[in-house]
XYZ file of C-alpha atoms in Angstrom:
340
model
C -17.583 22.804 28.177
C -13.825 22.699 28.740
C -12.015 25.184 27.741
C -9.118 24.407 24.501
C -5.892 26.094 23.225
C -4.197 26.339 20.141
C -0.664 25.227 20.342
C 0.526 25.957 17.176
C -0.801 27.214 13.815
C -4.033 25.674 12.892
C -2.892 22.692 15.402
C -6.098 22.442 18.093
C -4.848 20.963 21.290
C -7.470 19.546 23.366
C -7.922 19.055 27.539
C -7.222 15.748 29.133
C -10.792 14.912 29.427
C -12.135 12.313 26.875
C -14.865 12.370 24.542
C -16.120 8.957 23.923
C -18.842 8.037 21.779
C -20.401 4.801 21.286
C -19.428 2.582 17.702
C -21.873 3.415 15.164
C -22.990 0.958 12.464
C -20.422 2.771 9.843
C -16.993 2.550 12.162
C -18.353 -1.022 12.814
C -18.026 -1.808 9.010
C -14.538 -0.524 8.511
C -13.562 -2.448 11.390
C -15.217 -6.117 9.506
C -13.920 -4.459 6.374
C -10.235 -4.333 7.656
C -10.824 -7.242 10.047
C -11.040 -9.357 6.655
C -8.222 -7.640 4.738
C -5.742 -7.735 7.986
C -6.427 -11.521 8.370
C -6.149 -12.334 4.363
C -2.926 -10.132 4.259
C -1.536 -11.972 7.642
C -2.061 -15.645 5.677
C -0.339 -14.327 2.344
C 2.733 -13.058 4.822
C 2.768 -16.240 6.385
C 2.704 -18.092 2.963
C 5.634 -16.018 1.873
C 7.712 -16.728 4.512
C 7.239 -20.281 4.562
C 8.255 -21.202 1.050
C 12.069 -20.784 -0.067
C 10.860 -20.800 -3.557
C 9.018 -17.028 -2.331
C 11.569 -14.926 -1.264
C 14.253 -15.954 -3.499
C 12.508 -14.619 -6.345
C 11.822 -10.644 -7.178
C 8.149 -10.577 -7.902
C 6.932 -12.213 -4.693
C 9.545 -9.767 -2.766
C 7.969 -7.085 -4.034
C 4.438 -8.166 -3.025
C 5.076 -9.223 0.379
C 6.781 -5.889 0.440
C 3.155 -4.335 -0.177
C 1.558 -6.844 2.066
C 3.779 -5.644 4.541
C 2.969 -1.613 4.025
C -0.505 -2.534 3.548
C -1.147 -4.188 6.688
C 0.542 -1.811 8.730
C -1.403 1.174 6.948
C -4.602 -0.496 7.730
C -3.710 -1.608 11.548
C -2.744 1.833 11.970
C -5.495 4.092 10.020
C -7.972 2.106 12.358
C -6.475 2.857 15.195
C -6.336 6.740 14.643
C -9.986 6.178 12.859
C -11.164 4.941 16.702
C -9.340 7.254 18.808
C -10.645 10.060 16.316
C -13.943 9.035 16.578
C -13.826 8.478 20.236
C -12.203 12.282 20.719
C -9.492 10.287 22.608
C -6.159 12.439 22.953
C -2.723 11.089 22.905
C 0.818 13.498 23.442
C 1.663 15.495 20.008
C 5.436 13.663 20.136
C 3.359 10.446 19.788
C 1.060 11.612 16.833
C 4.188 13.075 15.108
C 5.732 9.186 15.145
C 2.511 7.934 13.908
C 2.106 10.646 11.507
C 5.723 9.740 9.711
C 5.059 6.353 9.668
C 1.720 6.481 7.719
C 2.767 9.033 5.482
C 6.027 7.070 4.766
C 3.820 3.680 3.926
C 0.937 5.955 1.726
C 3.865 6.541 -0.771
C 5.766 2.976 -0.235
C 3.056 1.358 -1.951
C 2.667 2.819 -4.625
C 6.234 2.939 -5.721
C 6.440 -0.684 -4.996
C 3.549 -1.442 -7.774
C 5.733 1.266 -9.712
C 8.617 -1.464 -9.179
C 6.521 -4.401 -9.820
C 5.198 -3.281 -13.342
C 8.922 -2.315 -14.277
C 10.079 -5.779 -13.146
C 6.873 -7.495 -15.294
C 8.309 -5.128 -18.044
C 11.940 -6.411 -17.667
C 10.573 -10.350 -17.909
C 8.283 -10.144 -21.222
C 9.761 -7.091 -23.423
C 14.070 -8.134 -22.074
C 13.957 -12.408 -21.238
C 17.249 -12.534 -22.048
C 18.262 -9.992 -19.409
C 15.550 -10.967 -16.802
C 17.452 -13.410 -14.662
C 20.818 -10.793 -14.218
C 18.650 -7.496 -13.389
C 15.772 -9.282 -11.479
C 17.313 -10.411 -8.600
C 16.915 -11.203 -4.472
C 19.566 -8.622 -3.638
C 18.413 -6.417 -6.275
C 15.128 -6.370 -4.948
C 15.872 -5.520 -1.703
C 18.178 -2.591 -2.472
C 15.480 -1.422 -4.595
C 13.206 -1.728 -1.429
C 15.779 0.149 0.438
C 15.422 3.009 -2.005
C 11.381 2.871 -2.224
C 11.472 3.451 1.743
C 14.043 6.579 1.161
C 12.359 7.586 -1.346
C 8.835 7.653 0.488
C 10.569 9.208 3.725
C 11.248 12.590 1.761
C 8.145 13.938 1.818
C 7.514 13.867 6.083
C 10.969 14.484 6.076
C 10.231 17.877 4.830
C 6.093 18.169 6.342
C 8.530 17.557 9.971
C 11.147 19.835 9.684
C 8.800 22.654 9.095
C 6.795 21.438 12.052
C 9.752 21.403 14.405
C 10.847 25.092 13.399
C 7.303 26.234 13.904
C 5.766 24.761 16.866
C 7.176 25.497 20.899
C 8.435 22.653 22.772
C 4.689 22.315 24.562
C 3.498 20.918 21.511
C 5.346 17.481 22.465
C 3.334 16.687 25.584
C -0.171 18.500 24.559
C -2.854 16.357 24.191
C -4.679 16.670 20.485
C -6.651 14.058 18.507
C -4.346 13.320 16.280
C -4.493 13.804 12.416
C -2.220 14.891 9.547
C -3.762 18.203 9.818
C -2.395 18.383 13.490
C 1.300 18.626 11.089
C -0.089 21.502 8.946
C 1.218 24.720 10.848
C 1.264 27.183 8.114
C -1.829 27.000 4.845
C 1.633 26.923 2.186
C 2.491 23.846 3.983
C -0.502 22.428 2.471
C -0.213 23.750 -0.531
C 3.523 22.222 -1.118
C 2.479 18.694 0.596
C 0.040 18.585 -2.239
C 2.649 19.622 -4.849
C 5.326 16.705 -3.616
C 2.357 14.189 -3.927
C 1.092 15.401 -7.504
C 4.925 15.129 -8.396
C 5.323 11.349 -6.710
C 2.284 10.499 -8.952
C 3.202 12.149 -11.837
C 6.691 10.095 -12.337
C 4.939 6.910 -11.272
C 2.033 7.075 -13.842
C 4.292 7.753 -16.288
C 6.569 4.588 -15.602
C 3.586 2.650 -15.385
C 2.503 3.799 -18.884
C 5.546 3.610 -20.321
C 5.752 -0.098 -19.207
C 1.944 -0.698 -20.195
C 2.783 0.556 -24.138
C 5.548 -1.461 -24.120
C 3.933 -4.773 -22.829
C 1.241 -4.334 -25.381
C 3.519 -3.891 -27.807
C 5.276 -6.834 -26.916
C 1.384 -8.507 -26.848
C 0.835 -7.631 -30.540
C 3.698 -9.236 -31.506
C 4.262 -12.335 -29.326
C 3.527 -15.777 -30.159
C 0.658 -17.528 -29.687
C 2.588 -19.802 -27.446
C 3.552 -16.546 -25.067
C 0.745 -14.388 -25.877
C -1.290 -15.854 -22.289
C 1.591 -14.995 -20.090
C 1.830 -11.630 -21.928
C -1.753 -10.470 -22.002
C -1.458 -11.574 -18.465
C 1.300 -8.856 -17.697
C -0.581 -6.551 -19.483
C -3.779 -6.724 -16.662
C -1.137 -6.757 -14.324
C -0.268 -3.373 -15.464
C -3.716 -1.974 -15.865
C -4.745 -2.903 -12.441
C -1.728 -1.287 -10.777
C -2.429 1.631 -13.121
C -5.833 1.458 -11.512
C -4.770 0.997 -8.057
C -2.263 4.441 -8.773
C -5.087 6.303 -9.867
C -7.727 5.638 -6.563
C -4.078 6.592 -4.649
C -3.876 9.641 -6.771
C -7.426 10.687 -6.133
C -6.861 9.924 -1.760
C -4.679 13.461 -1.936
C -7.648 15.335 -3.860
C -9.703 14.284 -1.626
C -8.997 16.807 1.047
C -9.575 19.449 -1.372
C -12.880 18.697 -1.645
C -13.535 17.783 1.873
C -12.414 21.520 3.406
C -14.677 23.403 0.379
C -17.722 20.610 1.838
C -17.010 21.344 5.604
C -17.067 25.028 5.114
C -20.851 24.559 3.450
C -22.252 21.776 5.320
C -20.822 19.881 7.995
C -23.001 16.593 7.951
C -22.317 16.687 4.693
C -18.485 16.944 5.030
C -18.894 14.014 7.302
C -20.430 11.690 5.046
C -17.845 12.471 2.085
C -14.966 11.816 4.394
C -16.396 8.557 5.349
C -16.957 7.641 1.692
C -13.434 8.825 0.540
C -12.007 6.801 3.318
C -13.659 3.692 1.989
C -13.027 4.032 -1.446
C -9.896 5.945 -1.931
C -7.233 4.729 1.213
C -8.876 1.598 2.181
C -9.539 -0.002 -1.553
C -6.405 0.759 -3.256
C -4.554 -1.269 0.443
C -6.728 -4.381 -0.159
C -6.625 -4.546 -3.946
C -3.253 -5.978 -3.399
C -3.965 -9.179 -2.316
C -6.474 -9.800 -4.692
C -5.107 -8.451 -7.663
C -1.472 -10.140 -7.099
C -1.752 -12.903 -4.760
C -5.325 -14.756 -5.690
C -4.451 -14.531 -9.503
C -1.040 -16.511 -8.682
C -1.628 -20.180 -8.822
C 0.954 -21.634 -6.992
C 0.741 -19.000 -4.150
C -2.813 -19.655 -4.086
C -1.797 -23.549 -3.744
C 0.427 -23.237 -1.004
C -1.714 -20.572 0.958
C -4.602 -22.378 0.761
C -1.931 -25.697 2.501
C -1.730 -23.146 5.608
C -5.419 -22.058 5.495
C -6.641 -25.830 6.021
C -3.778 -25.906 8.858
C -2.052 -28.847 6.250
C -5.569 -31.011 4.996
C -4.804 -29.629 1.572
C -4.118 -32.926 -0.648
C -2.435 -31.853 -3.633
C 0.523 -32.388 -5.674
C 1.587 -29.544 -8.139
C 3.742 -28.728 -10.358
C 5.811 -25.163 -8.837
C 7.121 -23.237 -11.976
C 8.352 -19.790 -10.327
C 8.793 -17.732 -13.290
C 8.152 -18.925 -16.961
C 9.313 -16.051 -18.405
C 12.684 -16.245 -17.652
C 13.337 -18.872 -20.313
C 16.630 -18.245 -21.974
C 17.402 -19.334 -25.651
C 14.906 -22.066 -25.194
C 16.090 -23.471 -21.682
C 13.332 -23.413 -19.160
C 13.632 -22.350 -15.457
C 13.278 -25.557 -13.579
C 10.162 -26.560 -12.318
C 9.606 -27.642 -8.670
C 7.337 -30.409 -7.628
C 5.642 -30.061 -4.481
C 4.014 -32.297 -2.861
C 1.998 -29.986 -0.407
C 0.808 -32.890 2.673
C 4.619 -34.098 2.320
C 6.041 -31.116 4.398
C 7.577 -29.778 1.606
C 5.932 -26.431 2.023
């Protein structure tokens, strides 16, 4: 057995020799599970990108935004999933990079569906106002802020690593983890606080805009009432997406009181929390946002068949910003014309 030494703090660095393992049947599902989710994400990019009509309007900014985040989260959970699994060792400078980037993308998605119920707030309960606040530029300045926001948390996980650990810890070889960043057990303790304080301010925007929108329900029109109720599930599944989010930074928690009873059994939680609490809130996304919209659906589906599709349809971006009774215009697309 080789021998192993701690580098830092509750940060096990391991020998250069590898311990590989062969793919069992439940790393072999995550990989089909994100294999799916990475392609479907990939197509909705690609469908963004490809239609004007997309990224000049806030909404769809904001959800290839989370496509975006999403898709990197999962490409890059995997990764560390397989080279976990496999007991394969990379340099602690490298897991430190890896490390910021995840934890700046677990927070950049849920502010973004923080953003995306306030801007579904702004076009039903203030129509008049929708078209000056909502916004290209204002949507990407209000990107800009969701990544500094999200960086302030590693910001301060680093800074404590860097004043705690020797220079060594740079080039060791350790399997790397978020716990590899946890030096000192307070550290842990005030991670957990910053995230419990990140969710705290977003559930409460996302309440705030759910009373509001069913508010605005109760007293719409029947002529409105569909495109309100529809804001209103909007709402209720990002709620429910924030919640399984919330839950992802219990989780470890309960793992460490498991692993300390029963280490199969701590196994087979993590696995399950992994599943249900970080992958399902990334993939929810798509389907939630992007499979309910019917004229992204329309023009994905045009890239999908590589151009077969044979439809003509009617492209309304944004009903709801109709203004003293004049309607946003409405773009015709004819989909096998090129006009995609």
């Amino acid at each position: 057995m080789p021998n192993t030494s701690q580098g830092s703090e509750g940060s096990l660095v391991l020998p250069t020799v590898q311990y590989q393992r062969p793919l069992n049947d439940k790393v072999v599902i995550v990989q089909v599970f994100i294999g799916i989710f990475l392609c479907i994400n990939s197509l909705m990019i690609v469908t963004f990108f490809k239609k004007e009509a997309f990224f000049t309007n806030t909404r769809y900014i904001f959800f290839a935004h989370s496509l975006i985040c999403d898709s990197m989260f999962l490409a890059l959970t995997d990764v560390l999933l397989l080279m976990s699994y496999s007991r394969v060792p990379m340099p602690g400078g490298l897991c430190i990079f890896l490390i910021v980037i995840l934890e700046t993308l677990t927070i950049a998605t849920p502010l973004t569906l923080t953003a995306m119920s306030l801007e579904r707030y702004i076009a039903i309960c203030m129509p008049l106002h929708h078209s000056e606040l909502s916004t290209p530029v204002r949507a990407m300045r209000c990107i800009l802020l969701i990544q500094a926001l999200s960086s302030v948390k590693w910001i301060i996980v680093i800074s404590i690593l860097f004043s705690a650990v020797p220079l060594s810890f740079y080039t060791s070889l350790l399997v790397c983890s978020f716990e590899q960043m946890i030096v000192f057990s307070w550290q842990g303790y005030l991670n957990s606080a910053l995230c419990q304080f990140y969710f705290l301010v977003m559930s409460v925007v996302i309440t705030f805009t759910y009373v509001k929108i069913m508010v605005a329900a109760r007293g719409a029109s029947s002529d409105s009432r569909k495109s309100t109720n529809k804001g209103l599930r909007t709402v209720i599944l990002h709620g429910f997406q924030l919640l399984l989010s919330l839950i992802q930074f219990w989780c470890p928690v309960i793992e460490s009181a498991i692993m300390k009873i029963n280490l199969n059994v701590f196994i087979e939680v993590r696995y399950i929390d992994y599943i249900l609490f970080i992958l399902t809130p990334r993939c929810l996304i798509p389907l939630v946002y992007g499979l309910r919209d019917k004229d992204f659906v329309v023009v994905m589906k045009y890239y999908a068949l590589f151009g077969y599709s044979k439809k003509v349809f009617i492209f309304n971006m944004d009903k709801s910003n109709d203004v003293k009774g004049k309607k946003t215009p409405m773009h015709t697309c004819k989909v096998n014309a090129g006009h995609v």
